[in-house]
């Protein structure tokens, strides 16, 4: 939850490290720390914390989708979480603060036995992990894409998202046309900047993840993280204290660090734990088509979050990334 705390001057170094979401932000904030005294620092921090202003329209529709989703999973019931040690810096990916897996005791028969989860899982091995590798989509893989869309469109969550977008003039009322729109957004391949050929898609980046040089990009889905960790490809280094909410009844918002096959690193990755595939598709589709771009404060039920969507294209918009994180915490 959103908590206010007081800080003394002796905590400036640690605070300047933790508050940074990006290098440019860290530089600006550190300069401010050198300029102000401890009293002014407390005022500046409170101003930053008070700046959390949820977008009412996005908050309303995403909360409605969240609350009507009876297909989400629950920690302690469907899976367990072992946070273990916390990561201290996004600049150092060499240190491992977690000996065990993050996601444990996931009931695969129960979870992947659900129609949308099972259809979702089939999609995760349809992509080349490395950018710059041309994707060759087979007929079978195309069928799996449409089977997934058919499955999620049977859910109340996606029906509500469709109805909402129709009311806002952002989608056709015809379900077949809407499925084609979803397919264009999520599965049509595009060329990622700096790469050759059509080597990426919205779905691949957000849910599967991609390798680019020494880095992993994308991969914001908890189920893919679990499967990659189980296969021995992902090594979980630990979580970030500031961006991980631990005192909710059901811990869901986590920021973590991992390496993939010992070759590529993800300095910080955000996941919304326990979400159903249809909720994430619905949430990001609504945000995209409603014109949100960048990071937007959003209240999703009891969770104070930031929804980040970066898109490109005109009429046929695509997602370069999309994820949900905990709101600014100290």
mmCIF file with all atom_site columns, N, CA and C in Angstrom, residues 105-149:
data_model
loop_
_atom_site.group_PDB
_atom_site.id
_atom_site.type_symbol
_atom_site.label_atom_id
_atom_site.label_alt_id
_atom_site.label_comp_id
_atom_site.label_asym_id
_atom_site.label_entity_id
_atom_site.label_seq_id
_atom_site.pdbx_PDB_ins_code
_atom_site.Cartn_x
_atom_site.Cartn_y
_atom_site.Cartn_z
_atom_site.occupancy
_atom_site.B_iso_or_equiv
_atom_site.pdbx_formal_charge
_atom_site.auth_seq_id
_atom_site.auth_comp_id
_atom_site.auth_asym_id
_atom_site.auth_atom_id
_atom_site.pdbx_PDB_model_num
ATOM 1   N N  . UNK A 1 105 ? 5.743  -24.525 -5.982  1.00 0.00 ? 105 UNK A N  1
ATOM 2   C CA . UNK A 1 105 ? 4.533  -25.320 -5.723  1.00 0.00 ? 105 UNK A CA 1
ATOM 3   C C  . UNK A 1 105 ? 3.343  -24.846 -6.548  1.00 0.00 ? 105 UNK A C  1
ATOM 4   N N  . UNK A 1 106 ? 3.602  -24.459 -7.790  1.00 0.00 ? 106 UNK A N  1
ATOM 5   C CA . UNK A 1 106 ? 2.497  -24.071 -8.666  1.00 0.00 ? 106 UNK A CA 1
ATOM 6   C C  . UNK A 1 106 ? 1.754  -25.334 -9.108  1.00 0.00 ? 106 UNK A C  1
ATOM 7   N N  . UNK A 1 107 ? 0.443  -25.324 -8.928  1.00 0.00 ? 107 UNK A N  1
ATOM 8   C CA . UNK A 1 107 ? -0.402 -26.473 -9.267  1.00 0.00 ? 107 UNK A CA 1
ATOM 9   C C  . UNK A 1 107 ? -0.656 -26.461 -10.772 1.00 0.00 ? 107 UNK A C  1
ATOM 10  N N  . UNK A 1 108 ? 0.253  -27.097 -11.518 1.00 0.00 ? 108 UNK A N  1
ATOM 11  C CA . UNK A 1 108 ? 0.185  -27.027 -12.980 1.00 0.00 ? 108 UNK A CA 1
ATOM 12  C C  . UNK A 1 108 ? -1.077 -27.683 -13.538 1.00 0.00 ? 108 UNK A C  1
ATOM 13  N N  . UNK A 1 109 ? -1.453 -28.811 -12.987 1.00 0.00 ? 109 UNK A N  1
ATOM 14  C CA . UNK A 1 109 ? -2.648 -29.489 -13.492 1.00 0.00 ? 109 UNK A CA 1
ATOM 15  C C  . UNK A 1 109 ? -3.878 -28.601 -13.333 1.00 0.00 ? 109 UNK A C  1
ATOM 16  N N  . UNK A 1 110 ? -3.968 -27.941 -12.215 1.00 0.00 ? 110 UNK A N  1
ATOM 17  C CA . UNK A 1 110 ? -5.117 -27.075 -11.945 1.00 0.00 ? 110 UNK A CA 1
ATOM 18  C C  . UNK A 1 110 ? -5.079 -25.823 -12.812 1.00 0.00 ? 110 UNK A C  1
ATOM 19  N N  . UNK A 1 111 ? -3.928 -25.165 -12.844 1.00 0.00 ? 111 UNK A N  1
ATOM 20  C CA . UNK A 1 111 ? -3.840 -23.869 -13.521 1.00 0.00 ? 111 UNK A CA 1
ATOM 21  C C  . UNK A 1 111 ? -3.846 -24.029 -15.042 1.00 0.00 ? 111 UNK A C  1
ATOM 22  N N  . UNK A 1 112 ? -2.971 -24.867 -15.564 1.00 0.00 ? 112 UNK A N  1
ATOM 23  C CA . UNK A 1 112 ? -2.909 -25.012 -17.014 1.00 0.00 ? 112 UNK A CA 1
ATOM 24  C C  . UNK A 1 112 ? -4.024 -25.897 -17.556 1.00 0.00 ? 112 UNK A C  1
ATOM 25  N N  . UNK A 1 113 ? -4.802 -26.468 -16.639 1.00 0.00 ? 113 UNK A N  1
ATOM 26  C CA . UNK A 1 113 ? -6.008 -27.169 -17.054 1.00 0.00 ? 113 UNK A CA 1
ATOM 27  C C  . UNK A 1 113 ? -7.157 -26.225 -17.379 1.00 0.00 ? 113 UNK A C  1
ATOM 28  N N  . UNK A 1 114 ? -7.013 -24.965 -16.966 1.00 0.00 ? 114 UNK A N  1
ATOM 29  C CA . UNK A 1 114 ? -8.011 -23.947 -17.314 1.00 0.00 ? 114 UNK A CA 1
ATOM 30  C C  . UNK A 1 114 ? -7.825 -23.564 -18.785 1.00 0.00 ? 114 UNK A C  1
ATOM 31  N N  . UNK A 1 115 ? -8.917 -23.335 -19.459 1.00 0.00 ? 115 UNK A N  1
ATOM 32  C CA . UNK A 1 115 ? -8.877 -23.184 -20.915 1.00 0.00 ? 115 UNK A CA 1
ATOM 33  C C  . UNK A 1 115 ? -7.956 -22.065 -21.375 1.00 0.00 ? 115 UNK A C  1
ATOM 34  N N  . UNK A 1 116 ? -8.079 -20.882 -20.788 1.00 0.00 ? 116 UNK A N  1
ATOM 35  C CA . UNK A 1 116 ? -7.262 -19.764 -21.264 1.00 0.00 ? 116 UNK A CA 1
ATOM 36  C C  . UNK A 1 116 ? -5.795 -19.939 -20.897 1.00 0.00 ? 116 UNK A C  1
ATOM 37  N N  . UNK A 1 117 ? -5.518 -20.529 -19.748 1.00 0.00 ? 117 UNK A N  1
ATOM 38  C CA . UNK A 1 117 ? -4.136 -20.753 -19.323 1.00 0.00 ? 117 UNK A CA 1
ATOM 39  C C  . UNK A 1 117 ? -3.472 -21.804 -20.211 1.00 0.00 ? 117 UNK A C  1
ATOM 40  N N  . UNK A 1 118 ? -4.209 -22.871 -20.518 1.00 0.00 ? 118 UNK A N  1
ATOM 41  C CA . UNK A 1 118 ? -3.661 -23.905 -21.388 1.00 0.00 ? 118 UNK A CA 1
ATOM 42  C C  . UNK A 1 118 ? -3.361 -23.382 -22.777 1.00 0.00 ? 118 UNK A C  1
ATOM 43  N N  . UNK A 1 119 ? -4.293 -22.575 -23.320 1.00 0.00 ? 119 UNK A N  1
ATOM 44  C CA . UNK A 1 119 ? -4.082 -21.987 -24.650 1.00 0.00 ? 119 UNK A CA 1
ATOM 45  C C  . UNK A 1 119 ? -2.927 -20.999 -24.627 1.00 0.00 ? 119 UNK A C  1
ATOM 46  N N  . UNK A 1 120 ? -2.793 -20.269 -23.537 1.00 0.00 ? 120 UNK A N  1
ATOM 47  C CA . UNK A 1 120 ? -1.694 -19.313 -23.377 1.00 0.00 ? 120 UNK A CA 1
ATOM 48  C C  . UNK A 1 120 ? -0.352 -20.030 -23.369 1.00 0.00 ? 120 UNK A C  1
ATOM 49  N N  . UNK A 1 121 ? -0.267 -21.137 -22.645 1.00 0.00 ? 121 UNK A N  1
ATOM 50  C CA . UNK A 1 121 ? 0.997  -21.859 -22.524 1.00 0.00 ? 121 UNK A CA 1
ATOM 51  C C  . UNK A 1 121 ? 1.504  -22.342 -23.883 1.00 0.00 ? 121 UNK A C  1
ATOM 52  N N  . UNK A 1 122 ? 0.597  -22.733 -24.757 1.00 0.00 ? 122 UNK A N  1
ATOM 53  C CA . UNK A 1 122 ? 0.992  -23.236 -26.072 1.00 0.00 ? 122 UNK A CA 1
ATOM 54  C C  . UNK A 1 122 ? 1.706  -22.178 -26.906 1.00 0.00 ? 122 UNK A C  1
ATOM 55  N N  . UNK A 1 123 ? 1.463  -20.905 -26.596 1.00 0.00 ? 123 UNK A N  1
ATOM 56  C CA . UNK A 1 123 ? 2.040  -19.825 -27.390 1.00 0.00 ? 123 UNK A CA 1
ATOM 57  C C  . UNK A 1 123 ? 3.487  -19.504 -27.005 1.00 0.00 ? 123 UNK A C  1
ATOM 58  N N  . UNK A 1 124 ? 3.897  -19.928 -25.828 1.00 0.00 ? 124 UNK A N  1
ATOM 59  C CA . UNK A 1 124 ? 5.155  -19.448 -25.270 1.00 0.00 ? 124 UNK A CA 1
ATOM 60  C C  . UNK A 1 124 ? 6.394  -20.033 -25.946 1.00 0.00 ? 124 UNK A C  1
ATOM 61  N N  . UNK A 1 125 ? 6.244  -21.133 -26.678 1.00 0.00 ? 125 UNK A N  1
ATOM 62  C CA . UNK A 1 125 ? 7.407  -21.709 -27.360 1.00 0.00 ? 125 UNK A CA 1
ATOM 63  C C  . UNK A 1 125 ? 7.366  -21.478 -28.868 1.00 0.00 ? 125 UNK A C  1
ATOM 64  N N  . UNK A 1 126 ? 6.587  -20.480 -29.285 1.00 0.00 ? 126 UNK A N  1
ATOM 65  C CA . UNK A 1 126 ? 6.432  -20.208 -30.722 1.00 0.00 ? 126 UNK A CA 1
ATOM 66  C C  . UNK A 1 126 ? 7.400  -19.167 -31.262 1.00 0.00 ? 126 UNK A C  1
ATOM 67  N N  . UNK A 1 127 ? 8.350  -18.727 -30.431 1.00 0.00 ? 127 UNK A N  1
ATOM 68  C CA . UNK A 1 127 ? 9.188  -17.599 -30.838 1.00 0.00 ? 127 UNK A CA 1
ATOM 69  C C  . UNK A 1 127 ? 10.667 -17.895 -30.632 1.00 0.00 ? 127 UNK A C  1
ATOM 70  N N  . UNK A 1 128 ? 11.475 -17.302 -31.514 1.00 0.00 ? 128 UNK A N  1
ATOM 71  C CA . UNK A 1 128 ? 12.918 -17.285 -31.317 1.00 0.00 ? 128 UNK A CA 1
ATOM 72  C C  . UNK A 1 128 ? 13.231 -16.240 -30.250 1.00 0.00 ? 128 UNK A C  1
ATOM 73  N N  . UNK A 1 129 ? 14.024 -16.611 -29.270 1.00 0.00 ? 129 UNK A N  1
ATOM 74  C CA . UNK A 1 129 ? 14.276 -15.700 -28.157 1.00 0.00 ? 129 UNK A CA 1
ATOM 75  C C  . UNK A 1 129 ? 15.126 -14.498 -28.557 1.00 0.00 ? 129 UNK A C  1
ATOM 76  N N  . UNK A 1 130 ? 15.987 -14.668 -29.550 1.00 0.00 ? 130 UNK A N  1
ATOM 77  C CA . UNK A 1 130 ? 16.949 -13.619 -29.891 1.00 0.00 ? 130 UNK A CA 1
ATOM 78  C C  . UNK A 1 130 ? 16.385 -12.640 -30.910 1.00 0.00 ? 130 UNK A C  1
ATOM 79  N N  . UNK A 1 131 ? 16.515 -11.346 -30.628 1.00 0.00 ? 131 UNK A N  1
ATOM 80  C CA . UNK A 1 131 ? 16.238 -10.335 -31.645 1.00 0.00 ? 131 UNK A CA 1
ATOM 81  C C  . UNK A 1 131 ? 17.208 -10.555 -32.812 1.00 0.00 ? 131 UNK A C  1
ATOM 82  N N  . UNK A 1 132 ? 16.824 -10.080 -33.966 1.00 0.00 ? 132 UNK A N  1
ATOM 83  C CA . UNK A 1 132 ? 17.608 -10.231 -35.193 1.00 0.00 ? 132 UNK A CA 1
ATOM 84  C C  . UNK A 1 132 ? 17.434 -11.605 -35.834 1.00 0.00 ? 132 UNK A C  1
ATOM 85  N N  . UNK A 1 133 ? 16.646 -12.478 -35.221 1.00 0.00 ? 133 UNK A N  1
ATOM 86  C CA . UNK A 1 133 ? 16.347 -13.766 -35.838 1.00 0.00 ? 133 UNK A CA 1
ATOM 87  C C  . UNK A 1 133 ? 14.940 -13.711 -36.421 1.00 0.00 ? 133 UNK A C  1
ATOM 88  N N  . UNK A 1 134 ? 14.847 -13.845 -37.718 1.00 0.00 ? 134 UNK A N  1
ATOM 89  C CA . UNK A 1 134 ? 13.559 -13.776 -38.411 1.00 0.00 ? 134 UNK A CA 1
ATOM 90  C C  . UNK A 1 134 ? 12.616 -14.854 -37.872 1.00 0.00 ? 134 UNK A C  1
ATOM 91  N N  . UNK A 1 135 ? 11.402 -14.447 -37.534 1.00 0.00 ? 135 UNK A N  1
ATOM 92  C CA . UNK A 1 135 ? 10.398 -15.393 -37.059 1.00 0.00 ? 135 UNK A CA 1
ATOM 93  C C  . UNK A 1 135 ? 9.672  -16.010 -38.251 1.00 0.00 ? 135 UNK A C  1
ATOM 94  N N  . UNK A 1 136 ? 9.584  -17.317 -38.251 1.00 0.00 ? 136 UNK A N  1
ATOM 95  C CA . UNK A 1 136 ? 8.823  -18.031 -39.274 1.00 0.00 ? 136 UNK A CA 1
ATOM 96  C C  . UNK A 1 136 ? 7.628  -18.699 -38.597 1.00 0.00 ? 136 UNK A C  1
ATOM 97  N N  . UNK A 1 137 ? 6.469  -18.087 -38.744 1.00 0.00 ? 137 UNK A N  1
ATOM 98  C CA . UNK A 1 137 ? 5.273  -18.566 -38.069 1.00 0.00 ? 137 UNK A CA 1
ATOM 99  C C  . UNK A 1 137 ? 4.636  -19.690 -38.878 1.00 0.00 ? 137 UNK A C  1
ATOM 100 N N  . UNK A 1 138 ? 4.489  -20.851 -38.274 1.00 0.00 ? 138 UNK A N  1
ATOM 101 C CA . UNK A 1 138 ? 3.917  -21.999 -38.963 1.00 0.00 ? 138 UNK A CA 1
ATOM 102 C C  . UNK A 1 138 ? 2.388  -21.926 -38.930 1.00 0.00 ? 138 UNK A C  1
ATOM 103 N N  . UNK A 1 139 ? 1.761  -22.773 -39.762 1.00 0.00 ? 139 UNK A N  1
ATOM 104 C CA . UNK A 1 139 ? 0.301  -22.836 -39.771 1.00 0.00 ? 139 UNK A CA 1
ATOM 105 C C  . UNK A 1 139 ? -0.223 -23.258 -38.411 1.00 0.00 ? 139 UNK A C  1
ATOM 106 N N  . UNK A 1 140 ? 0.450  -24.204 -37.772 1.00 0.00 ? 140 UNK A N  1
ATOM 107 C CA . UNK A 1 140 ? 0.025  -24.667 -36.450 1.00 0.00 ? 140 UNK A CA 1
ATOM 108 C C  . UNK A 1 140 ? 0.089  -23.547 -35.422 1.00 0.00 ? 140 UNK A C  1
ATOM 109 N N  . UNK A 1 141 ? 1.143  -22.749 -35.489 1.00 0.00 ? 141 UNK A N  1
ATOM 110 C CA . UNK A 1 141 ? 1.286  -21.638 -34.553 1.00 0.00 ? 141 UNK A CA 1
ATOM 111 C C  . UNK A 1 141 ? 0.219  -20.576 -34.793 1.00 0.00 ? 141 UNK A C  1
ATOM 112 N N  . UNK A 1 142 ? -0.126 -20.332 -36.054 1.00 0.00 ? 142 UNK A N  1
ATOM 113 C CA . UNK A 1 142 ? -1.213 -19.397 -36.342 1.00 0.00 ? 142 UNK A CA 1
ATOM 114 C C  . UNK A 1 142 ? -2.522 -19.890 -35.746 1.00 0.00 ? 142 UNK A C  1
ATOM 115 N N  . UNK A 1 143 ? -2.775 -21.184 -35.852 1.00 0.00 ? 143 UNK A N  1
ATOM 116 C CA . UNK A 1 143 ? -3.976 -21.767 -35.274 1.00 0.00 ? 143 UNK A CA 1
ATOM 117 C C  . UNK A 1 143 ? -3.989 -21.600 -33.756 1.00 0.00 ? 143 UNK A C  1
ATOM 118 N N  . UNK A 1 144 ? -2.839 -21.759 -33.139 1.00 0.00 ? 144 UNK A N  1
ATOM 119 C CA . UNK A 1 144 ? -2.750 -21.588 -31.682 1.00 0.00 ? 144 UNK A CA 1
ATOM 120 C C  . UNK A 1 144 ? -3.054 -20.151 -31.280 1.00 0.00 ? 144 UNK A C  1
ATOM 121 N N  . UNK A 1 145 ? -2.631 -19.185 -32.096 1.00 0.00 ? 145 UNK A N  1
ATOM 122 C CA . UNK A 1 145 ? -2.957 -17.784 -31.828 1.00 0.00 ? 145 UNK A CA 1
ATOM 123 C C  . UNK A 1 145 ? -4.464 -17.572 -31.802 1.00 0.00 ? 145 UNK A C  1
ATOM 124 N N  . UNK A 1 146 ? -5.141 -18.083 -32.812 1.00 0.00 ? 146 UNK A N  1
ATOM 125 C CA . UNK A 1 146 ? -6.584 -17.892 -32.909 1.00 0.00 ? 146 UNK A CA 1
ATOM 126 C C  . UNK A 1 146 ? -7.336 -18.695 -31.846 1.00 0.00 ? 146 UNK A C  1
ATOM 127 N N  . UNK A 1 147 ? -6.819 -19.861 -31.482 1.00 0.00 ? 147 UNK A N  1
ATOM 128 C CA . UNK A 1 147 ? -7.455 -20.638 -30.419 1.00 0.00 ? 147 UNK A CA 1
ATOM 129 C C  . UNK A 1 147 ? -7.359 -19.896 -29.088 1.00 0.00 ? 147 UNK A C  1
ATOM 130 N N  . UNK A 1 148 ? -6.239 -19.233 -28.876 1.00 0.00 ? 148 UNK A N  1
ATOM 131 C CA . UNK A 1 148 ? -6.092 -18.423 -27.669 1.00 0.00 ? 148 UNK A CA 1
ATOM 132 C C  . UNK A 1 148 ? -7.086 -17.265 -27.669 1.00 0.00 ? 148 UNK A C  1
ATOM 133 N N  . UNK A 1 149 ? -7.202 -16.563 -28.784 1.00 0.00 ? 149 UNK A N  1
ATOM 134 C CA . UNK A 1 149 ? -8.149 -15.454 -28.873 1.00 0.00 ? 149 UNK A CA 1
ATOM 135 C C  . UNK A 1 149 ? -9.588 -15.942 -28.692 1.00 0.00 ? 149 UNK A C  1
#
